[in-house]
PDB file of C-alpha atoms in Angstrom:
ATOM      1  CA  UNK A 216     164.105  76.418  73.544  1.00 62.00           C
ATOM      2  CA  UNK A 217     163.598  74.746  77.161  1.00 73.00           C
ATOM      3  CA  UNK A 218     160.296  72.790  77.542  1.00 73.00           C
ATOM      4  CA  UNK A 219     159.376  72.887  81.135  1.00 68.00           C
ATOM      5  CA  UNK A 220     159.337  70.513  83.716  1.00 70.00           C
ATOM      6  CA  UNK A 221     156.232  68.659  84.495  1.00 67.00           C
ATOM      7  CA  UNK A 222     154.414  69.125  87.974  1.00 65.00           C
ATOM      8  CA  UNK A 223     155.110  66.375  90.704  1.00 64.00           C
ATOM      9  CA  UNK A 224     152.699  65.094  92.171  1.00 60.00           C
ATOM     10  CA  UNK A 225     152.190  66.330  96.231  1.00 58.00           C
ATOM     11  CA  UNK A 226     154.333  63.866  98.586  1.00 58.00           C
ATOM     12  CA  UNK A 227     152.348  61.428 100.211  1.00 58.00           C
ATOM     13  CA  UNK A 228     150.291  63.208 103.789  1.00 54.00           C
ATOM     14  CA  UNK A 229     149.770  66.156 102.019  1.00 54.00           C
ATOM     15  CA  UNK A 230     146.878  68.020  99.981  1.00 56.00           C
ATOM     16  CA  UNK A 231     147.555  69.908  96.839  1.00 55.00           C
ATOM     17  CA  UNK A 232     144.999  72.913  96.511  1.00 56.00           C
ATOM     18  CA  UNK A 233     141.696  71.660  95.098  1.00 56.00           C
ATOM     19  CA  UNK A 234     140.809  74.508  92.088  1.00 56.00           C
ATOM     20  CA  UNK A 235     137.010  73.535  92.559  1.00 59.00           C
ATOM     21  CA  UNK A 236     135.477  76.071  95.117  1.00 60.00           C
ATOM     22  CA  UNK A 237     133.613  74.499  98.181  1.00 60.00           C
ATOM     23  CA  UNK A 238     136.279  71.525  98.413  1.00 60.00           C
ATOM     24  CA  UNK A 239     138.291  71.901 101.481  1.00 61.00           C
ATOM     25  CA  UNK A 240     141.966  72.974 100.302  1.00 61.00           C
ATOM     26  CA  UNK A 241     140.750  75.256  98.219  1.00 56.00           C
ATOM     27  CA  UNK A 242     142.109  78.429  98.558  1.00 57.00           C
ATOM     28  CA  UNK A 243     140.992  81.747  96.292  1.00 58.00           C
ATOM     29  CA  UNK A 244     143.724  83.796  94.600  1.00 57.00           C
ATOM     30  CA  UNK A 245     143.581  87.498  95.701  1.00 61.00           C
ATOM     31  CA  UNK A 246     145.026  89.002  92.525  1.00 64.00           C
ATOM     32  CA  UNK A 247     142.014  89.423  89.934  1.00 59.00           C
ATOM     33  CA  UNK A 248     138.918  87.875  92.098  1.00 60.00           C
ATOM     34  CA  UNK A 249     135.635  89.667  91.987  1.00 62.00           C
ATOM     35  CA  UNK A 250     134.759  91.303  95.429  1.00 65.00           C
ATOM     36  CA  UNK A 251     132.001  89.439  97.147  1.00 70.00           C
ATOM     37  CA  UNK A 252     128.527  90.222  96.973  1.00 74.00           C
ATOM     38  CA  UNK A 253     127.230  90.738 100.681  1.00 75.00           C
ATOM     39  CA  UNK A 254     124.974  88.065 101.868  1.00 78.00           C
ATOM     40  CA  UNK A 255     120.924  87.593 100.995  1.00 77.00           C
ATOM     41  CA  UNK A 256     119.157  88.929 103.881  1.00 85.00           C
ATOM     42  CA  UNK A 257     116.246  86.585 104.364  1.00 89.00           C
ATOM     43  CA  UNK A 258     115.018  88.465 107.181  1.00 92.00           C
ATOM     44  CA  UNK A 259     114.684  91.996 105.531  1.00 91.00           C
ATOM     45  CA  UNK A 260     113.455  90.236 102.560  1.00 92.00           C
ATOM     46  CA  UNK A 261     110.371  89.056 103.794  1.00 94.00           C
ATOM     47  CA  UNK A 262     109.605  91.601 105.852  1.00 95.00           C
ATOM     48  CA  UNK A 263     109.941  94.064 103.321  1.00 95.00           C
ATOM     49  CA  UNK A 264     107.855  91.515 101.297  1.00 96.00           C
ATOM     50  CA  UNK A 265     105.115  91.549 103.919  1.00 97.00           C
ATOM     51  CA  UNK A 266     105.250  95.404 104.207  1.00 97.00           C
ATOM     52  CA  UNK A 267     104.598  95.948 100.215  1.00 97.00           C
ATOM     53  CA  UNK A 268     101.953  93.646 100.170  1.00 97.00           C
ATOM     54  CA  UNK A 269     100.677  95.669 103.091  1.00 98.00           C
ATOM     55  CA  UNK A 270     100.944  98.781 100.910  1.00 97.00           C
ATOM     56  CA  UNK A 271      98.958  97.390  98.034  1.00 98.00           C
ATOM     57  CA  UNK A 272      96.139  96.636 100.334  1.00 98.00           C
ATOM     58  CA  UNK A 273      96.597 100.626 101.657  1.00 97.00           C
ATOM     59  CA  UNK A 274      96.512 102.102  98.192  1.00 97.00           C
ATOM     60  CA  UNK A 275      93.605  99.919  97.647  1.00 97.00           C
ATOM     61  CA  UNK A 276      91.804 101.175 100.628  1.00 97.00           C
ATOM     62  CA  UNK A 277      93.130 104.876  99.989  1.00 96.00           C
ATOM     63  CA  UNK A 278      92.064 104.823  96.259  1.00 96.00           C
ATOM     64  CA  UNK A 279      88.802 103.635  97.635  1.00 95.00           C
ATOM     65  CA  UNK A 280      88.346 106.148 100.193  1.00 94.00           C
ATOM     66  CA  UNK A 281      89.344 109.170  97.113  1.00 93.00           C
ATOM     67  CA  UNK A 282      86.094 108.030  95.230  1.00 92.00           C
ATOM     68  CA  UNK A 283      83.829 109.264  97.889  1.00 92.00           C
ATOM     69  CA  UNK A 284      85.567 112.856  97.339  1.00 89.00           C
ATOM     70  CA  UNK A 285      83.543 113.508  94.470  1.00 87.00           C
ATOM     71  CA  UNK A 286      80.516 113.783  97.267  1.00 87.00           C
ATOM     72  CA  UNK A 287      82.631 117.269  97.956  1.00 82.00           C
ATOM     73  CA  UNK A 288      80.241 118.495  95.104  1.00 82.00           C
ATOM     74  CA  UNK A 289      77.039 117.812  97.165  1.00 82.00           C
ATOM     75  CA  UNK A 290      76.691 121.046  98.681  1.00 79.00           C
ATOM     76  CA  UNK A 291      77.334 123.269  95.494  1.00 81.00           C
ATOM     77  CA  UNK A 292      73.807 123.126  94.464  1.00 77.00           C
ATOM     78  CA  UNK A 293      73.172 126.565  97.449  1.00 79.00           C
ATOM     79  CA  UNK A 294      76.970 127.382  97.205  1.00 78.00           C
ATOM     80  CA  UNK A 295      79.290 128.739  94.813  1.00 87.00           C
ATOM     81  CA  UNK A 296      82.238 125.697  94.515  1.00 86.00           C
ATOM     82  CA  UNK A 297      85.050 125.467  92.258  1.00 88.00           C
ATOM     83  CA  UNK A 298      83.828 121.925  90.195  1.00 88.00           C
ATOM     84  CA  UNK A 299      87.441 121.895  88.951  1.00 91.00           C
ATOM     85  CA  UNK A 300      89.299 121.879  92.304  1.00 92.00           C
ATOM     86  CA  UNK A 301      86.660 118.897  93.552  1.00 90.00           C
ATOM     87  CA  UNK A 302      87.534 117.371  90.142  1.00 92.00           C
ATOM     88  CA  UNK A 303      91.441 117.362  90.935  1.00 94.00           C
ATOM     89  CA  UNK A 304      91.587 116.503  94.740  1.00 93.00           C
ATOM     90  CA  UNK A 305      88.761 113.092  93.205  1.00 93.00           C
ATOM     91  CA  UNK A 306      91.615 112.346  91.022  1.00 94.00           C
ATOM     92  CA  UNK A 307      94.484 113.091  93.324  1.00 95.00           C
ATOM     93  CA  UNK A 308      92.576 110.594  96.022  1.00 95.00           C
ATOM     94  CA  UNK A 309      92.405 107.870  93.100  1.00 95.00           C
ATOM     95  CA  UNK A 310      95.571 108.009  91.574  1.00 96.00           C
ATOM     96  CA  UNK A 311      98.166 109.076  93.623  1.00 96.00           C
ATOM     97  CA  UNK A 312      98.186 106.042  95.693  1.00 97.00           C
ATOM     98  CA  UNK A 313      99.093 103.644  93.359  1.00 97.00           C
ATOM     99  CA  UNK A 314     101.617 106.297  92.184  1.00 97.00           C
ATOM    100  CA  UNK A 315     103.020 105.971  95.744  1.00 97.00           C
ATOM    101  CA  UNK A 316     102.941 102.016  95.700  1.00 97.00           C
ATOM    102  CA  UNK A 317     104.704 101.734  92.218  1.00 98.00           C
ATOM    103  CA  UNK A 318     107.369 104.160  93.206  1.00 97.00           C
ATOM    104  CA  UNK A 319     107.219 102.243  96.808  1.00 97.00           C
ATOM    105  CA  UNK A 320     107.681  99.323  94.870  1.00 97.00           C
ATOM    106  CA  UNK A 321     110.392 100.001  92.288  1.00 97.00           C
ATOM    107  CA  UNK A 322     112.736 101.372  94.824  1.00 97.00           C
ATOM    108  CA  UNK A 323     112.155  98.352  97.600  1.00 96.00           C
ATOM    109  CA  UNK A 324     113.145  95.983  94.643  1.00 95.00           C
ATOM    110  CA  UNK A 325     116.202  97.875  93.435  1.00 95.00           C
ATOM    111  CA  UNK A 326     117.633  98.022  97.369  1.00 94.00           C
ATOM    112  CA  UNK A 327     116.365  94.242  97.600  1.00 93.00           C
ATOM    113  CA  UNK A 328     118.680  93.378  94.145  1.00 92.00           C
ATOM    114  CA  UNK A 329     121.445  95.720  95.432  1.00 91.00           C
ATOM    115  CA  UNK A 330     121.178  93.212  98.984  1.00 90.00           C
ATOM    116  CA  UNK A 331     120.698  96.420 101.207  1.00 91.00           C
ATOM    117  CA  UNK A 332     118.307  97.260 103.968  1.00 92.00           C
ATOM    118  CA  UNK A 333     114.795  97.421 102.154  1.00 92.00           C
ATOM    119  CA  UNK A 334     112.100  97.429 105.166  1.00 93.00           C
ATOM    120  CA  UNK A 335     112.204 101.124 105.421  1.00 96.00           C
ATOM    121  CA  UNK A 336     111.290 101.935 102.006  1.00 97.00           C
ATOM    122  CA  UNK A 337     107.488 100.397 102.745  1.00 97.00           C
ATOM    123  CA  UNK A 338     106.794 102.605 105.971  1.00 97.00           C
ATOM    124  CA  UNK A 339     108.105 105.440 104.409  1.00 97.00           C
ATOM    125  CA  UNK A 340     105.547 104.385 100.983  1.00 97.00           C
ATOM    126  CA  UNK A 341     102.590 103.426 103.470  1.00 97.00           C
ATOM    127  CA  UNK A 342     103.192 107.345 105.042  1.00 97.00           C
ATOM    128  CA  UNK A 343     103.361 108.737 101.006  1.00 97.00           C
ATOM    129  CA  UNK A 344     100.396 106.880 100.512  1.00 97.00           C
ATOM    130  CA  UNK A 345      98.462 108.656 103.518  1.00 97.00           C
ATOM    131  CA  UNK A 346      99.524 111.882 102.986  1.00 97.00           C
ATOM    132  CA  UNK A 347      98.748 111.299  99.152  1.00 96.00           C
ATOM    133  CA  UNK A 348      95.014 110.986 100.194  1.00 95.00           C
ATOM    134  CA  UNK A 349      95.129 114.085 102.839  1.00 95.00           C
ATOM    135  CA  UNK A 350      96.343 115.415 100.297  1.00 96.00           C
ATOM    136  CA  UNK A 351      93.714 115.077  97.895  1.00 95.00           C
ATOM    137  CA  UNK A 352      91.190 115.739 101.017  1.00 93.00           C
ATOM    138  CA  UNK A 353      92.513 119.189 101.108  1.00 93.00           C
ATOM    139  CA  UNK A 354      92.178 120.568  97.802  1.00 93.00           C
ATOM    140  CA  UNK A 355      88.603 119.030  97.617  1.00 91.00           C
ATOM    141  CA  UNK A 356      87.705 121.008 100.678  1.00 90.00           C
ATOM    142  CA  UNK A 357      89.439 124.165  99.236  1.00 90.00           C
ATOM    143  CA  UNK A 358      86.781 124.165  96.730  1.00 87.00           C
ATOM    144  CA  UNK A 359      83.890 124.813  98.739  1.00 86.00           C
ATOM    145  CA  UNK A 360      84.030 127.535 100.169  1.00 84.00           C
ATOM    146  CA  UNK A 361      83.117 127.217 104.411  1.00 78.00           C
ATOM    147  CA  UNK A 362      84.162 123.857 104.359  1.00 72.00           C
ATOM    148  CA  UNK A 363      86.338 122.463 107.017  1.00 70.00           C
ATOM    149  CA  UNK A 364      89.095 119.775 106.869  1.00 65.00           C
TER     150      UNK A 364
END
């Protein structure tokens, strides 16, 4: 059985690779390293940030705007509505916003962990959210009958 020679130490003017990262002669192996993460984007982070912030306040004002669709029911004292239909396209103008904004929400921060592009996923929430509430605006006017939209 051999024992093996000890290291000797680097001749004198040279640098022997540092194996702490961040000091300058350090140099990664190749074999067996874990591929880098892409960088943080700080930009698209606080824009998309900004943008689902902006969304809550949408919902808000959507969710707000879908109470005053039970006022559908005003006319249906002379006409023949369909209570129910009012009754969904209310609930549809309350709730489906903040559907929209959750789902807005959860996918923004999955991209955002992931470090990909996130700032599209609030426009395309703040248009769900809008068409959420025409939405609901529709089916409350389908229930009375010569309504328009």
């Amino acid at each position: 059985m051999t024992t093996p020679e000890p290291e000797q130490p680097a001749p004198a003017g040279t640098t022997a690779p540092s194996p702490y990262p961040g000091s300058p002669a350090y140099t990664p192996s190749p074999e067996g390293a874990a591929p880098a993460k892409p960088p943080v984007k700080v930009l698209d982070l606080v824009i998309t940030i900004v943008l689902l912030v902006a969304d809550a306040v949408l919902a808000t004002l959507a969710s707000f705007m879908g109470i005053f669709l039970v006022m559908a029911s005003d006319s249906c004292g002379v006409r023949d509505c369909n209570v129910d239909l009012i009754t969904l396209g209310w609930l549809m103008g309350m709730i489906l916003p903040w559907v929209m904004l959750v789902v807005t929400v959860v996918v923004a921060i999955v991209l955002m962990v992931k470090r990909r592009l996130a700032f599209w996923v609030p426009l395309v929430g703040a248009a769900l959210i809008v068409l959420s509430l025409v939405a609901a605006f529709m089916v409350a006017s389908a229930a009375v009958p010569g309504s328009t939209l």
